[in-house]
Coordinates of C-alpha atoms in Angstrom, one line a residue:
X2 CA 16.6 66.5 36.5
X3 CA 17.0 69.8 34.8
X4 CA 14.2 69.0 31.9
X5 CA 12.2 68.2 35.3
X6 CA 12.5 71.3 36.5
X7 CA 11.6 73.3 33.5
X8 CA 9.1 71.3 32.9
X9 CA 7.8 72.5 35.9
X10 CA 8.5 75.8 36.1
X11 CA 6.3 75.6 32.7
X12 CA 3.4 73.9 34.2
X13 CA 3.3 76.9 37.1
X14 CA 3.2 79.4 34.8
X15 CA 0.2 78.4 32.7
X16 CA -1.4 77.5 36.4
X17 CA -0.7 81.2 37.1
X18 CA -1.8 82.9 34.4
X19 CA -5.1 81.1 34.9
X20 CA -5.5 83.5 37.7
X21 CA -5.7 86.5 35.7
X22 CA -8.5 86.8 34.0
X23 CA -9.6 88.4 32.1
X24 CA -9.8 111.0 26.8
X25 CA -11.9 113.7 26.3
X26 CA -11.5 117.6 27.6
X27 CA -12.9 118.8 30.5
X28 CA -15.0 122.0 30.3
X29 CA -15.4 125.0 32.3
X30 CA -18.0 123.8 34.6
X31 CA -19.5 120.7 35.1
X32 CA -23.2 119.8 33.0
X33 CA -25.3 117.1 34.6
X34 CA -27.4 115.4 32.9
X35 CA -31.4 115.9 33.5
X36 CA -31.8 111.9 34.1
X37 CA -30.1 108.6 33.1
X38 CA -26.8 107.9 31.7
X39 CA -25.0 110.8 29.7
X40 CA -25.2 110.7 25.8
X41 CA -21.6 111.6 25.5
X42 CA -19.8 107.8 25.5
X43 CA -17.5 108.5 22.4
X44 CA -14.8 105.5 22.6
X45 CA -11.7 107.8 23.9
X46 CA -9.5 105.7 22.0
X47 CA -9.6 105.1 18.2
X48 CA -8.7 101.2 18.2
X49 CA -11.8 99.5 19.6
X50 CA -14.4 101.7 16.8
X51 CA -17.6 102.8 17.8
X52 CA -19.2 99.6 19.2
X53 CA -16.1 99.0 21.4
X54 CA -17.0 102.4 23.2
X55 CA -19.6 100.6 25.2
X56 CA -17.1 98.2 26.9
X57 CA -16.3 101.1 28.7
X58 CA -18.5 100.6 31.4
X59 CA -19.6 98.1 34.4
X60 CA -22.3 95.6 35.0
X61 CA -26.3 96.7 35.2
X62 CA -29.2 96.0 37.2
X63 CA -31.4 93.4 36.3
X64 CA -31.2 91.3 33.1
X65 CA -30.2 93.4 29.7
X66 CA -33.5 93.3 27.5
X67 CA -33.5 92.9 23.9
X68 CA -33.6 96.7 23.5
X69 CA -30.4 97.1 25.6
X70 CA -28.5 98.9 22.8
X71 CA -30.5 102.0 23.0
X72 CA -29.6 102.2 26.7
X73 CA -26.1 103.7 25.8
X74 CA -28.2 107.6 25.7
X75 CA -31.2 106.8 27.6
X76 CA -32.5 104.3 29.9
X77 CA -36.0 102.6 29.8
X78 CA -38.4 103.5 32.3
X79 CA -39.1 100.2 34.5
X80 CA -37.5 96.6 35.2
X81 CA -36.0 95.2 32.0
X82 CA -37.4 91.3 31.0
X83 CA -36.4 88.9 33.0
X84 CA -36.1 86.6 29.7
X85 CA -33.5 88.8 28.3
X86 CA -29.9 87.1 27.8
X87 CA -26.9 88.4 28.9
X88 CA -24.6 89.9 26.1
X89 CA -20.9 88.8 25.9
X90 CA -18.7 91.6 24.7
X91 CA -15.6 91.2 23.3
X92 CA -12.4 90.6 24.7
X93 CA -10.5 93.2 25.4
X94 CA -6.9 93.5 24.3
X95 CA -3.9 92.1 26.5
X96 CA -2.2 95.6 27.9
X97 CA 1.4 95.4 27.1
X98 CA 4.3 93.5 29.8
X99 CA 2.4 93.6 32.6
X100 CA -0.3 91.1 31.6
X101 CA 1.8 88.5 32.3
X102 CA 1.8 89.3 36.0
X103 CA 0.6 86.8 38.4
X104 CA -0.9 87.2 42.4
X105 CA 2.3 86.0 44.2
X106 CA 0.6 83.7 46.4
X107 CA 0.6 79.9 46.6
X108 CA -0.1 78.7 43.5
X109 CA -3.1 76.7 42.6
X110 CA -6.8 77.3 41.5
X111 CA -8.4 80.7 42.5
X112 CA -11.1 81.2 44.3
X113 CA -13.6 83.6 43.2
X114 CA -12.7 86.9 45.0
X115 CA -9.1 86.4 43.5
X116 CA -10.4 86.6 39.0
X117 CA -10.7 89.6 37.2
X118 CA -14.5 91.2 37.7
X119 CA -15.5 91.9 34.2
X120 CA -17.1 95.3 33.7
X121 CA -20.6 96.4 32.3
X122 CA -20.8 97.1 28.9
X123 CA -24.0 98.9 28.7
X124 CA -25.9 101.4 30.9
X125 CA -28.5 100.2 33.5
X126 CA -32.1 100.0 33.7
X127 CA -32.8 102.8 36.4
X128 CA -35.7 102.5 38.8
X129 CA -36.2 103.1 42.1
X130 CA -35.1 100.7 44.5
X131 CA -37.5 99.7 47.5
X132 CA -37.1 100.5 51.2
X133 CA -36.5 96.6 51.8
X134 CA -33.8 96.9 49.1
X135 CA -32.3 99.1 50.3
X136 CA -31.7 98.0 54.1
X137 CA -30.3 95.4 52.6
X138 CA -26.0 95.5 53.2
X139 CA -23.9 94.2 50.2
X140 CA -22.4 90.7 51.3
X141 CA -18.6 91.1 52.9
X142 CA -15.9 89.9 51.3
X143 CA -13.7 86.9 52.7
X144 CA -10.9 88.5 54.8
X145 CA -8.2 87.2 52.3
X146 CA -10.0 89.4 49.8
X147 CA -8.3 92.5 51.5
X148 CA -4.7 91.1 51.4
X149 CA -1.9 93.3 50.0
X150 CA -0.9 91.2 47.5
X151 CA 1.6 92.2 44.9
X152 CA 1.4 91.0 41.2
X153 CA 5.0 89.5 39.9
X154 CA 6.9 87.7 37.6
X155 CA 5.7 84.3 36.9
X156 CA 9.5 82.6 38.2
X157 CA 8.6 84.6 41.5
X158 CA 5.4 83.2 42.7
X159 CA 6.6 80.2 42.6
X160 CA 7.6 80.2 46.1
X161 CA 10.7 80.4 48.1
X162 CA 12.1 83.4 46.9
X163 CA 13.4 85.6 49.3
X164 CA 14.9 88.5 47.4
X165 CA 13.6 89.0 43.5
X166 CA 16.1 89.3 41.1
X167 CA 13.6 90.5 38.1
X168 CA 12.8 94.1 37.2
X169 CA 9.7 95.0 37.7
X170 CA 6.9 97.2 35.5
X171 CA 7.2 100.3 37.9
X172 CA 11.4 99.6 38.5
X173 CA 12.1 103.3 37.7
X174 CA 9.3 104.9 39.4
X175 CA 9.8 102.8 42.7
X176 CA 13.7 103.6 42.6
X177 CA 12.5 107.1 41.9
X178 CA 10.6 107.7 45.1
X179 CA 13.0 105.2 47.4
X180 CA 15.6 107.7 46.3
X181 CA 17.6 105.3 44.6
X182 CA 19.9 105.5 41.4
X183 CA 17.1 105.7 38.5
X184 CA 18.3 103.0 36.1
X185 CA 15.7 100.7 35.8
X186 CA 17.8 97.3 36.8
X187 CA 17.0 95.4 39.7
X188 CA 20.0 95.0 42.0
X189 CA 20.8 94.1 45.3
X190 CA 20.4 97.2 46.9
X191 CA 17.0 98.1 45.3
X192 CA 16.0 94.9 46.6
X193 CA 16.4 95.8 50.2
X194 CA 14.9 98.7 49.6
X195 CA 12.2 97.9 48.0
X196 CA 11.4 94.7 50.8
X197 CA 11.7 97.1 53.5
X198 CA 9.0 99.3 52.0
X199 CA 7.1 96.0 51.3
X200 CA 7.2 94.9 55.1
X201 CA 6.0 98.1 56.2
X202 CA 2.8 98.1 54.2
X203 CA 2.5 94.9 54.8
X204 CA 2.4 94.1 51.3
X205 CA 2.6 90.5 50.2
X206 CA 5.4 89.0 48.9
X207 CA 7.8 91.3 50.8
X208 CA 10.7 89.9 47.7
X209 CA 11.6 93.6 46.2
X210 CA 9.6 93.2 43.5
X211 CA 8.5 96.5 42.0
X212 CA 4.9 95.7 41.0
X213 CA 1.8 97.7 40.4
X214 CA 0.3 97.3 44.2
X215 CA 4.1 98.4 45.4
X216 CA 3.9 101.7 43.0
X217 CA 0.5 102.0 43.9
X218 CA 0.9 102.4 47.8
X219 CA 3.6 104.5 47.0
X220 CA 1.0 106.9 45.4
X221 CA -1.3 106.6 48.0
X222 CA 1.5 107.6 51.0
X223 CA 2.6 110.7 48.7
X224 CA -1.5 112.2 48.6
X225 CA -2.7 111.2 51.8
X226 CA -1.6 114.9 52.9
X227 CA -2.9 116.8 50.1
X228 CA -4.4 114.4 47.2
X229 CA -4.7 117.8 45.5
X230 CA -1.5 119.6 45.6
X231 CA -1.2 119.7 42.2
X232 CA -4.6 121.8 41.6
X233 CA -5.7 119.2 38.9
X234 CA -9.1 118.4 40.2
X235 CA -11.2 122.0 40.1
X236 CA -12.3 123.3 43.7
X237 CA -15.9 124.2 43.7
X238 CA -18.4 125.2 46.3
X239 CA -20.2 121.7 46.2
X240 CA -18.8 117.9 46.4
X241 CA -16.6 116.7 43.5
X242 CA -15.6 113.4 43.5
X243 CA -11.9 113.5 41.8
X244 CA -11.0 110.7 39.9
X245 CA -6.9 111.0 38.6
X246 CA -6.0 108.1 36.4
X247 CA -2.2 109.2 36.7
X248 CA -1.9 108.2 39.6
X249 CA -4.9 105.7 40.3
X250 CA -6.2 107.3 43.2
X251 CA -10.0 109.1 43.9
X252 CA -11.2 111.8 47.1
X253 CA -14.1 113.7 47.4
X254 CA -13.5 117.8 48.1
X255 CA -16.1 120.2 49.2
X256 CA -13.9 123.2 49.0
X257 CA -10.8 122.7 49.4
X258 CA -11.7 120.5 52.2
X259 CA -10.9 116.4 51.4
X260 CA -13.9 114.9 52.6
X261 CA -13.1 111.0 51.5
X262 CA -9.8 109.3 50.7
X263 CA -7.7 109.8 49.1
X264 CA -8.6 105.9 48.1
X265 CA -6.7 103.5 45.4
X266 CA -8.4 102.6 42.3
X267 CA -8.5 100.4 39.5
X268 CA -10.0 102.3 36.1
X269 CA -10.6 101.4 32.7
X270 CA -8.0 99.5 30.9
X271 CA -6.6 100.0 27.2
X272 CA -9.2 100.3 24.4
X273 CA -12.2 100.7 27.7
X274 CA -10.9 104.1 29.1
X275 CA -12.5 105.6 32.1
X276 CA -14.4 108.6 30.4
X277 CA -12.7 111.8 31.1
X278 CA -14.0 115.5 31.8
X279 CA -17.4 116.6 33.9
X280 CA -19.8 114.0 35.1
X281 CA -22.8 114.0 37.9
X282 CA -24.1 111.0 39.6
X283 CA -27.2 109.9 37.9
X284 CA -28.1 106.8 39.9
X285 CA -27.2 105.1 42.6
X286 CA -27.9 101.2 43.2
X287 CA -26.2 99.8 46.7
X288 CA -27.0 95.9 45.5
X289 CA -26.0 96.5 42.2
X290 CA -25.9 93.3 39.9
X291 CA -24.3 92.8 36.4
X292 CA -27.0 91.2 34.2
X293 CA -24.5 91.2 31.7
X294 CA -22.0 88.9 33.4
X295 CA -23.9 88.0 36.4
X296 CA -21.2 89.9 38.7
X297 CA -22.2 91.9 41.9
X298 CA -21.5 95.7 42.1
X299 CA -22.0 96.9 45.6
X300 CA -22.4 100.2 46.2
X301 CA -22.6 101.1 42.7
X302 CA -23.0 104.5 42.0
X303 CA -23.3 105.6 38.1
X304 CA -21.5 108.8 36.7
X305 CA -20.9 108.3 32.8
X306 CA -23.4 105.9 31.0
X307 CA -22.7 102.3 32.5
X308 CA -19.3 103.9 34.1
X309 CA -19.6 103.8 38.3
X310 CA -17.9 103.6 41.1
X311 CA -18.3 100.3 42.9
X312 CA -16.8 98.1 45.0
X313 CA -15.6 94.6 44.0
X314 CA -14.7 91.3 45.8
X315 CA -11.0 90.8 44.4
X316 CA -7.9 92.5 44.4
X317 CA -8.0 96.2 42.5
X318 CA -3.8 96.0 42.0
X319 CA -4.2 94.0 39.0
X320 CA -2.1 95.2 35.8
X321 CA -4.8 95.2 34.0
X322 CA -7.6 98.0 34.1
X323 CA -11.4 97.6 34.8
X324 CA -13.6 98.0 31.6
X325 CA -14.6 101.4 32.7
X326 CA -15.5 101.8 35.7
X327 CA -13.8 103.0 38.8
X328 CA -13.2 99.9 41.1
X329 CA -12.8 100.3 45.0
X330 CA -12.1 98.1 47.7
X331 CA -15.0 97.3 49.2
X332 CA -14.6 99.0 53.1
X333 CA -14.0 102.0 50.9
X334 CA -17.0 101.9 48.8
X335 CA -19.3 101.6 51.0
X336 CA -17.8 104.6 53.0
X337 CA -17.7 106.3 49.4
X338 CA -21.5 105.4 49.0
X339 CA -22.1 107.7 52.5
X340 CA -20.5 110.4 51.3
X341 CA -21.8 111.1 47.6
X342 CA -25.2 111.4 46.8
X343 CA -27.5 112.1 43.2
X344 CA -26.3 114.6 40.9
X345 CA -22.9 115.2 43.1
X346 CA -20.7 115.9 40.4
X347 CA -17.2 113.6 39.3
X348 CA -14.3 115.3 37.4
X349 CA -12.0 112.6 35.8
X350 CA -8.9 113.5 34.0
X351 CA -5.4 111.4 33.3
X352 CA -4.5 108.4 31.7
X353 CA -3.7 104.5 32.8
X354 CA -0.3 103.5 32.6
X355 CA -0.6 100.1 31.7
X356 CA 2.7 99.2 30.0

């Protein structure tokens, strides 16, 4: 009986791990670039070399032509061949405990809005999309696609458990901000603490579990009032869209006056960092589509090379980063797309914490 139960609990793990799948300095003022991507897309970290750099980035427009790896400075005038393969970067590399995480939901095979939306590698083929393009609204995502659901421990999503007994990747930060002894052990009392914050956000298991959706609501409660209390994203006279990878969150300020979010976010992962510093938006593209991976990017609006904001169809609160670009929720895209507009400028600064 107990073999039978291990063997099991085995079998549900592998089943849910199949449902993951797969910093430069700011200057003074912002530069934007005169058109196209940006030329500066040095890799911000040393592992992945030179050719890595490019995974830093999100899904283009229209299939990649044969000529795609000259796109990293400048993009080709007109449509790209429609004969042109898709390229297959490589795989990224697993980003420490947390990639063992798993949705804790029923187990079983996901459905498309629940994998891992790979990112673009390359920067897109710009052009100018038509009026009938454009009236056209990015499709909605099923309604379980919005769920607060919170990424745990393998044993956990399992079912049944009312209270978890693990400790999770952000235990000392959530006991931090509960006001709670900072030790970094799970016990009873951070449990109930951490449920009862759960049930209130309605996040999904409510089992204590201090996971990355659980830290990241946390974030998002503290900067609702002031996103920018700190002073780390420069006030200017015009829009900046503020992107802090601390703390996963983005807002656009015109002034000192928020005029978007602030807004959770999922940026680049280990080895495909979110470029840092002074960007501008170069091109925007509402029916964006990844001829790379063949992956939709609603609302897509590119800052850094094939870096963008876009929405996605999945959860954001996975452990593991985008491959560079800045992913929202979809309501909150589209209500980011209404607010920026061409050559608005981005300031990015901060750094994933993935492990």
């Amino acid at each position: 009986m107990i073999s039978g139960r291990i063997a099991c609990r085995t079998m549900a793990v592998v089943l849910a791990a199949a449902a993951l799948l797969p910093v430069g300095s700011a200057s003074a003022d912002p530069v934007p670039p005169d058109s196209g991507p940006q030329a500066e897309l040095a890799p911000q970290d040393s592992e992945p070399q030179a050719e890595l750099a490019r995974q830093d980035s999100e899904p283009q427009a229209g299939p990649v032509s044969p000529d795609s790896e000259r796109q990293d400075s400048e993009p080709q005038a007109g449509p790209v061949s429609p004969d042109s393969e898709p390229q297959a970067g490589p795989v990224p590399p697993d980003s420490g405990p947390q990639a063992g995480l798993v949705p804790g939901i029923p187990l079983g095979l996901p459905p498309l809005w629940q994998t891992d939306t790979p990112d673009q590698a390359l920067a897109p083929e710009v052009y100018t999309p038509s009026a009938e393009e454009d009236a056209v609204e990015p499709e909605d995502a099923p309604q379980e696609a919005y769920d607060s659901v919170e990424y745990v421990d393998p044993i956990d999503a399992l079912g049944g458990v009312k209270c978890s007994e693990e400790t999770g990747p952000r235990q000392r930060q959530v006991e931090q901000w509960l006001k709670l002894p900072v030790d970094g052990e799970q016990s009873a009392a951070d449990c109930r603490a951490i449920r009862a914050f759960q049930k209130k956000h309605g996040i999904k298991p409510a089992i204590g579990f201090a996971g990355p959706l659980t830290w990241s609501t946390m974030q998002l409660v503290t900067a609702r009032k002031n996103p920018n209390a700190d002073k780390k994203c420069p006030v200017r006279a015009y829009r900046v869209a503020c992107v802090d990878l601390d703390r996963q969150l983005t807002w656009v300020q015109h002034g000192k006056k928020v005029v978007f979010g602030p807004a959770p976010i999922r940026s680049g992962r280990k080895g495909y960092g979110t470029r840092t510093g002074w960007h501008a938006v170069y091109w925007r593209h509402k029916n964006h589509v990844s001829s790379l991976y063949k992956s939709r990017m609603p609302y897509a609006q590119f800052f850094s090379g094939g870096q963008a904001f876009h929405g996605v169809y999945g959860n954001i609160f996975s452990p593991v980063g985008s491959m560079g670009c800045v992913n929202m929720r979809l309501a909150e895209a589209r209500r980011l797309w209404r607010v920026l507009k061409q050559n608005d400028r981005v300031y990015v600064w901060g750094h994933r914490q993935e492990a």
